[in-house]
Amino acid sequence: EEEVAPIVYPEAQMGDVVDVYHGENVNDPYRWLEDPDGEETRRWVDDQVTLTSGWLNDIPRQEWVKERLTKLWNYERFSSPSKRGDRYFFRHNNGLQDHSVLYTSKSLNGSATVVLDPNKLSKDGSVSLGVTALSEDGSLLAYGVSDGGSDWVTMHIRDVLSQRDLTETLNWVKFSGASWTHDNNGFFYSRYPEPENKLESLNEHHKLYYHQIGTPQEHDKLIYESPENPKRGWGASVSEAGNTLFIYGREGTGKRNILYTLDLQNEGAEVVKLMDNFDASYSVLGEKVFLDERTWLQRLFGPKQEPPETRYWIQTNKDAPKGRIIAINPEHPEEEHWMDIVPEADHVLRGASMVGNQLVLSYLEDARSSVKIYDLDGSFVRDVGLPGIGTAYGFDGKSDDSETFFTFTGFTDPTTIFRYDMATGEASTWKQSNVDFDPENFETKQIFYPSKDGTRIPMFIMHKKGLELDGNQPTLLYGYGGFNISLTPSFSLSRLIWMEMGGVYAIANLRGGGEYGEDWHKAGTKMNKQNVFDDFIAAAEHLISEGYTRPERLAINGGSNGGLLVGAAMTQRPDLFGAAIPAVGVLDMLRYHKFTIGWAWADDYGTSADSPEMFQYLKAYSPLHNLKPNVRYPSTMITTADHDDRVVPAHSYKFAAALQKAHEGENPVLIRIETRAGHGKGTPISKRIEQYADQYAFLVRALQMETEEERNPTAETDEEQEATEEQEAAK
């Protein structure tokens, strides 16, 4: 066999930075890589880009993946429509547009006109559309654009029918929605003070403002701030009646918030602190004002006091880790006055809305959707019939709407959008995606396996039908396991490509996620974080023991918190995997909280500053701090983006430099650095196709999926060799 020359990695100087944590010295030799614009960093990045692109471009299958993805992706896609005033609004992509276009139409199936085309905002697709908020009558649109994938957005205001923008722009907006007052005069939004360094500075002192259209941003009215709580973030929504502002305060990523109100009809009104304990999550679904004691209100809430009687319907996890619906009287918000409308169920309440004077509640049953309709007094009405095992979402609307819309998707079911009649319960197809593949060629099953401590963990496994379980299938295992986020069935072209290539795709529903409620989430946080890694490692061992694959043919992948998962798994069990792709990962667990919004993740992780015990726990699994010299690590492709201001690229840079130094053996250790891109949201389709093509090209070689012909294109086939020998003999 032809000998492969060992990879020569770009030189990374080791500095002498030492930090002291609770009396213990910890070296940080690659601290200089935290400066994304430093001369040494730029040189190192350029050298890594050259190395990685050269290694990947040499793989013949890369071009096939790109062509196949481009062909598959070229199908029409829609979002669920929403109604404002007398108009419907929806997004549409004709196939290979980098970003979907916002349209409006007078009727559901009538001719539509463009409201905003994000593809015209930049030549390379690097500017994307973030927050969008329509005024109550649908005549004005507040929208935010993100440049290069940044979390920072710049907000503009557009006249819907003329497609013209007003003159003002709003800057330094981040982690904000927008909600209009019903007089069309302006909207509420949140922003930070201007940062020193927009890619790395800590995000603190979020403030809630009201912007009046036609005025410069410096004239915006400050509605609420909490200077004594610099880490608190604010959001607000105007009630359906237009008379109340609901103000939400959050701190960190935990499922808890405070809820305040502001009377918008009274000029001098002050903010009322409705729920101020940060003890649970509170989300207002809707309100009703009752003027007539003959309604069921009297039966439900007791004798009427003075009219009008207002009630808020609220989704909460207070004393209900899986969620419940309550109704409260804002005049008497104390817990002893709450009414239990829909009590906690066996399954997690994932979403709720008030439409057509009914409650639409979406539950997760073993990571798959079920949807139920209730009356406002909590009486069960019906189940919503879903077309199969998958994920249903949407169900937005107003309390007096007669219709709502929802999207349904499954692992082999491209998205279908349904119109749902709230009175009859009839669902009819509005738009259906048609992708050039046959779902009958693939199969998906859900299995349960035991983790290290015996906990039963669900996992979805999908592949071509008729797969032989001979322990030799290239397998890609994906996980996340954090921040109460649930991994549910959804259609993915990249997964489809992997299965077409003969691969097995597995998704493990690890602790730390939200699949089984807040208890499941907490079981994978802080001092329980190792449970998440144990669940993932047990998933890998299960796939091997059940005959799907073997370590040399098993790859792991995850992004962000999932990048941490992959980093921890590959450093704890380097023997168990053939390849690893940690994407935009949190890999330095001792310093993650010092950049941008990193401090907010302390709810899940804890920080090295908290206590000596927390520091030791983090250090024991921090991927960067657990690389050991002269260990044969799996083939690794770290991925990041130079403009990621959520998980700063320093995590990936430092981990790559340290891994390239520690690693022993021929397995490649590469870092793929995307330019003009961020954490992932708003990435144009053209870039996503390139990312997947590189990812699968890497796995083809790392898991030895190449044919001999692909590995050595100049080698003759057996037939060619026989022909050559015959010619030689004839001579």
PDB file of C-alpha atoms in Angstrom, residues 99-230:
ATOM      1  CA  HIS A  99     -33.107  32.687   2.224  1.00  0.00           C
ATOM      2  CA  SER A 100     -36.889  32.377   2.137  1.00  0.00           C
ATOM      3  CA  VAL A 101     -38.868  35.396   0.920  1.00  0.00           C
ATOM      4  CA  LEU A 102     -41.691  37.010   2.935  1.00  0.00           C
ATOM      5  CA  TYR A 103     -44.967  37.284   0.963  1.00  0.00           C
ATOM      6  CA  THR A 104     -48.457  38.598   1.606  1.00  0.00           C
ATOM      7  CA  SER A 105     -51.780  37.664   0.077  1.00  0.00           C
ATOM      8  CA  LYS A 106     -55.425  38.724   0.459  1.00  0.00           C
ATOM      9  CA  SER A 107     -56.599  35.109   0.388  1.00  0.00           C
ATOM     10  CA  LEU A 108     -55.023  31.753   1.230  1.00  0.00           C
ATOM     11  CA  ASN A 109     -54.622  30.632  -2.363  1.00  0.00           C
ATOM     12  CA  GLY A 110     -54.712  33.981  -4.129  1.00  0.00           C
ATOM     13  CA  SER A 111     -51.866  35.772  -5.853  1.00  0.00           C
ATOM     14  CA  ALA A 112     -49.103  36.820  -3.438  1.00  0.00           C
ATOM     15  CA  THR A 113     -46.822  39.851  -3.485  1.00  0.00           C
ATOM     16  CA  VAL A 114     -43.334  40.178  -2.042  1.00  0.00           C
ATOM     17  CA  VAL A 115     -42.982  42.031   1.251  1.00  0.00           C
ATOM     18  CA  LEU A 116     -39.262  41.473   1.801  1.00  0.00           C
ATOM     19  CA  ASP A 117     -36.652  39.466  -0.095  1.00  0.00           C
ATOM     20  CA  PRO A 118     -33.565  38.894   2.113  1.00  0.00           C
ATOM     21  CA  ASN A 119     -31.637  37.568  -0.903  1.00  0.00           C
ATOM     22  CA  LYS A 120     -31.382  41.153  -2.155  1.00  0.00           C
ATOM     23  CA  LEU A 121     -29.687  42.336   1.056  1.00  0.00           C
ATOM     24  CA  SER A 122     -26.255  40.928   0.051  1.00  0.00           C
ATOM     25  CA  LYS A 123     -24.614  39.364  -2.977  1.00  0.00           C
ATOM     26  CA  ASP A 124     -23.268  36.300  -1.144  1.00  0.00           C
ATOM     27  CA  GLY A 125     -26.282  35.562   1.069  1.00  0.00           C
ATOM     28  CA  SER A 126     -24.365  36.506   4.218  1.00  0.00           C
ATOM     29  CA  VAL A 127     -27.051  38.975   5.366  1.00  0.00           C
ATOM     30  CA  SER A 128     -30.102  37.195   6.768  1.00  0.00           C
ATOM     31  CA  LEU A 129     -33.489  38.108   8.157  1.00  0.00           C
ATOM     32  CA  GLY A 130     -33.893  37.809  11.928  1.00  0.00           C
ATOM     33  CA  VAL A 131     -36.838  39.082  13.925  1.00  0.00           C
ATOM     34  CA  THR A 132     -39.987  40.098  12.036  1.00  0.00           C
ATOM     35  CA  ALA A 133     -43.023  41.751  13.622  1.00  0.00           C
ATOM     36  CA  LEU A 134     -46.123  42.918  11.789  1.00  0.00           C
ATOM     37  CA  SER A 135     -48.371  45.707  13.042  1.00  0.00           C
ATOM     38  CA  GLU A 136     -51.885  44.746  14.103  1.00  0.00           C
ATOM     39  CA  ASP A 137     -53.447  45.735  10.760  1.00  0.00           C
ATOM     40  CA  GLY A 138     -50.605  44.235   8.714  1.00  0.00           C
ATOM     41  CA  SER A 139     -49.579  47.527   7.113  1.00  0.00           C
ATOM     42  CA  LEU A 140     -46.132  47.881   8.750  1.00  0.00           C
ATOM     43  CA  LEU A 141     -43.284  45.446   9.312  1.00  0.00           C
ATOM     44  CA  ALA A 142     -40.466  45.825  11.852  1.00  0.00           C
ATOM     45  CA  TYR A 143     -37.612  43.539  10.826  1.00  0.00           C
ATOM     46  CA  GLY A 144     -34.046  42.861  11.920  1.00  0.00           C
ATOM     47  CA  VAL A 145     -31.154  41.833   9.680  1.00  0.00           C
ATOM     48  CA  SER A 146     -28.054  39.954  10.755  1.00  0.00           C
ATOM     49  CA  ASP A 147     -24.723  40.383   8.972  1.00  0.00           C
ATOM     50  CA  GLY A 148     -22.436  37.367   8.667  1.00  0.00           C
ATOM     51  CA  GLY A 149     -24.466  35.203  11.030  1.00  0.00           C
ATOM     52  CA  SER A 150     -24.050  37.553  14.002  1.00  0.00           C
ATOM     53  CA  ASP A 151     -26.550  37.557  16.878  1.00  0.00           C
ATOM     54  CA  TRP A 152     -26.542  41.359  16.572  1.00  0.00           C
ATOM     55  CA  VAL A 153     -29.358  42.649  14.392  1.00  0.00           C
ATOM     56  CA  THR A 154     -30.076  46.042  12.870  1.00  0.00           C
ATOM     57  CA  MET A 155     -33.782  46.842  12.776  1.00  0.00           C
ATOM     58  CA  HIS A 156     -35.679  48.562   9.980  1.00  0.00           C
ATOM     59  CA  ILE A 157     -39.331  49.430   9.365  1.00  0.00           C
ATOM     60  CA  ARG A 158     -41.065  48.682   6.072  1.00  0.00           C
ATOM     61  CA  ASP A 159     -44.350  49.819   4.594  1.00  0.00           C
ATOM     62  CA  VAL A 160     -45.825  46.470   3.535  1.00  0.00           C
ATOM     63  CA  LEU A 161     -47.699  47.480   0.404  1.00  0.00           C
ATOM     64  CA  SER A 162     -45.120  49.877  -1.064  1.00  0.00           C
ATOM     65  CA  GLN A 163     -42.159  47.659  -0.002  1.00  0.00           C
ATOM     66  CA  ARG A 164     -40.324  50.823   1.045  1.00  0.00           C
ATOM     67  CA  ASP A 165     -38.376  51.251   4.251  1.00  0.00           C
ATOM     68  CA  LEU A 166     -38.773  54.216   6.567  1.00  0.00           C
ATOM     69  CA  THR A 167     -35.645  56.251   7.174  1.00  0.00           C
ATOM     70  CA  GLU A 168     -34.653  55.213  10.716  1.00  0.00           C
ATOM     71  CA  THR A 169     -32.581  52.199  11.776  1.00  0.00           C
ATOM     72  CA  LEU A 170     -32.178  50.707  15.270  1.00  0.00           C
ATOM     73  CA  ASN A 171     -28.764  49.359  16.295  1.00  0.00           C
ATOM     74  CA  TRP A 172     -27.326  47.048  18.988  1.00  0.00           C
ATOM     75  CA  VAL A 173     -30.443  44.902  19.103  1.00  0.00           C
ATOM     76  CA  LYS A 174     -29.882  41.343  20.295  1.00  0.00           C
ATOM     77  CA  PHE A 175     -32.098  38.600  21.764  1.00  0.00           C
ATOM     78  CA  SER A 176     -35.170  40.731  21.154  1.00  0.00           C
ATOM     79  CA  GLY A 177     -38.579  40.460  19.610  1.00  0.00           C
ATOM     80  CA  ALA A 178     -40.774  43.402  18.614  1.00  0.00           C
ATOM     81  CA  SER A 179     -44.406  44.102  19.455  1.00  0.00           C
ATOM     82  CA  TRP A 180     -46.478  46.946  18.002  1.00  0.00           C
ATOM     83  CA  THR A 181     -48.969  49.174  19.778  1.00  0.00           C
ATOM     84  CA  HIS A 182     -52.347  48.918  18.068  1.00  0.00           C
ATOM     85  CA  ASP A 183     -52.281  52.558  16.934  1.00  0.00           C
ATOM     86  CA  ASN A 184     -49.390  51.723  14.525  1.00  0.00           C
ATOM     87  CA  ASN A 185     -47.299  54.473  16.129  1.00  0.00           C
ATOM     88  CA  GLY A 186     -44.438  52.233  17.183  1.00  0.00           C
ATOM     89  CA  PHE A 187     -43.249  49.038  18.851  1.00  0.00           C
ATOM     90  CA  PHE A 188     -41.478  47.698  21.922  1.00  0.00           C
ATOM     91  CA  TYR A 189     -38.054  46.059  21.544  1.00  0.00           C
ATOM     92  CA  SER A 190     -34.910  45.393  23.617  1.00  0.00           C
ATOM     93  CA  ARG A 191     -31.264  46.261  23.145  1.00  0.00           C
ATOM     94  CA  TYR A 192     -27.870  46.429  24.803  1.00  0.00           C
ATOM     95  CA  PRO A 193     -25.597  49.457  25.184  1.00  0.00           C
ATOM     96  CA  GLU A 194     -23.018  49.710  22.386  1.00  0.00           C
ATOM     97  CA  PRO A 195     -20.246  47.161  23.167  1.00  0.00           C
ATOM     98  CA  GLU A 196     -16.499  47.778  23.053  1.00  0.00           C
ATOM     99  CA  ASN A 197     -15.964  44.621  21.007  1.00  0.00           C
ATOM    100  CA  LYS A 198     -19.116  43.334  19.347  1.00  0.00           C
ATOM    101  CA  LEU A 199     -17.699  39.834  18.808  1.00  0.00           C
ATOM    102  CA  GLU A 200     -16.445  39.190  22.348  1.00  0.00           C
ATOM    103  CA  SER A 201     -17.635  41.758  24.935  1.00  0.00           C
ATOM    104  CA  LEU A 202     -19.990  40.513  27.647  1.00  0.00           C
ATOM    105  CA  ASN A 203     -23.670  41.136  26.885  1.00  0.00           C
ATOM    106  CA  GLU A 204     -25.084  42.931  29.922  1.00  0.00           C
ATOM    107  CA  HIS A 205     -27.593  45.689  30.811  1.00  0.00           C
ATOM    108  CA  HIS A 206     -30.381  44.723  28.397  1.00  0.00           C
ATOM    109  CA  LYS A 207     -33.111  47.395  28.344  1.00  0.00           C
ATOM    110  CA  LEU A 208     -36.690  47.521  27.069  1.00  0.00           C
ATOM    111  CA  TYR A 209     -37.580  50.480  24.806  1.00  0.00           C
ATOM    112  CA  TYR A 210     -40.491  51.865  22.832  1.00  0.00           C
ATOM    113  CA  HIS A 211     -39.631  53.165  19.367  1.00  0.00           C
ATOM    114  CA  GLN A 212     -41.986  55.684  17.809  1.00  0.00           C
ATOM    115  CA  ILE A 213     -41.834  55.501  14.027  1.00  0.00           C
ATOM    116  CA  GLY A 214     -40.373  58.498  12.232  1.00  0.00           C
ATOM    117  CA  THR A 215     -38.046  59.379  15.122  1.00  0.00           C
ATOM    118  CA  PRO A 216     -34.312  58.639  15.600  1.00  0.00           C
ATOM    119  CA  GLN A 217     -33.282  55.806  17.935  1.00  0.00           C
ATOM    120  CA  GLU A 218     -31.826  58.186  20.530  1.00  0.00           C
ATOM    121  CA  HIS A 219     -35.372  59.439  21.160  1.00  0.00           C
ATOM    122  CA  ASP A 220     -36.677  55.957  22.030  1.00  0.00           C
ATOM    123  CA  LYS A 221     -38.511  55.813  25.342  1.00  0.00           C
ATOM    124  CA  LEU A 222     -36.958  53.622  28.036  1.00  0.00           C
ATOM    125  CA  ILE A 223     -39.752  51.377  29.366  1.00  0.00           C
ATOM    126  CA  TYR A 224     -37.869  49.185  31.810  1.00  0.00           C
ATOM    127  CA  GLU A 225     -34.363  48.375  32.987  1.00  0.00           C
ATOM    128  CA  SER A 226     -32.825  46.755  36.049  1.00  0.00           C
ATOM    129  CA  PRO A 227     -29.350  48.253  36.563  1.00  0.00           C
ATOM    130  CA  GLU A 228     -28.881  46.271  39.776  1.00  0.00           C
ATOM    131  CA  ASN A 229     -29.365  43.059  37.722  1.00  0.00           C
ATOM    132  CA  PRO A 230     -26.994  43.548  34.741  1.00  0.00           C
TER     133      PRO A 230
END
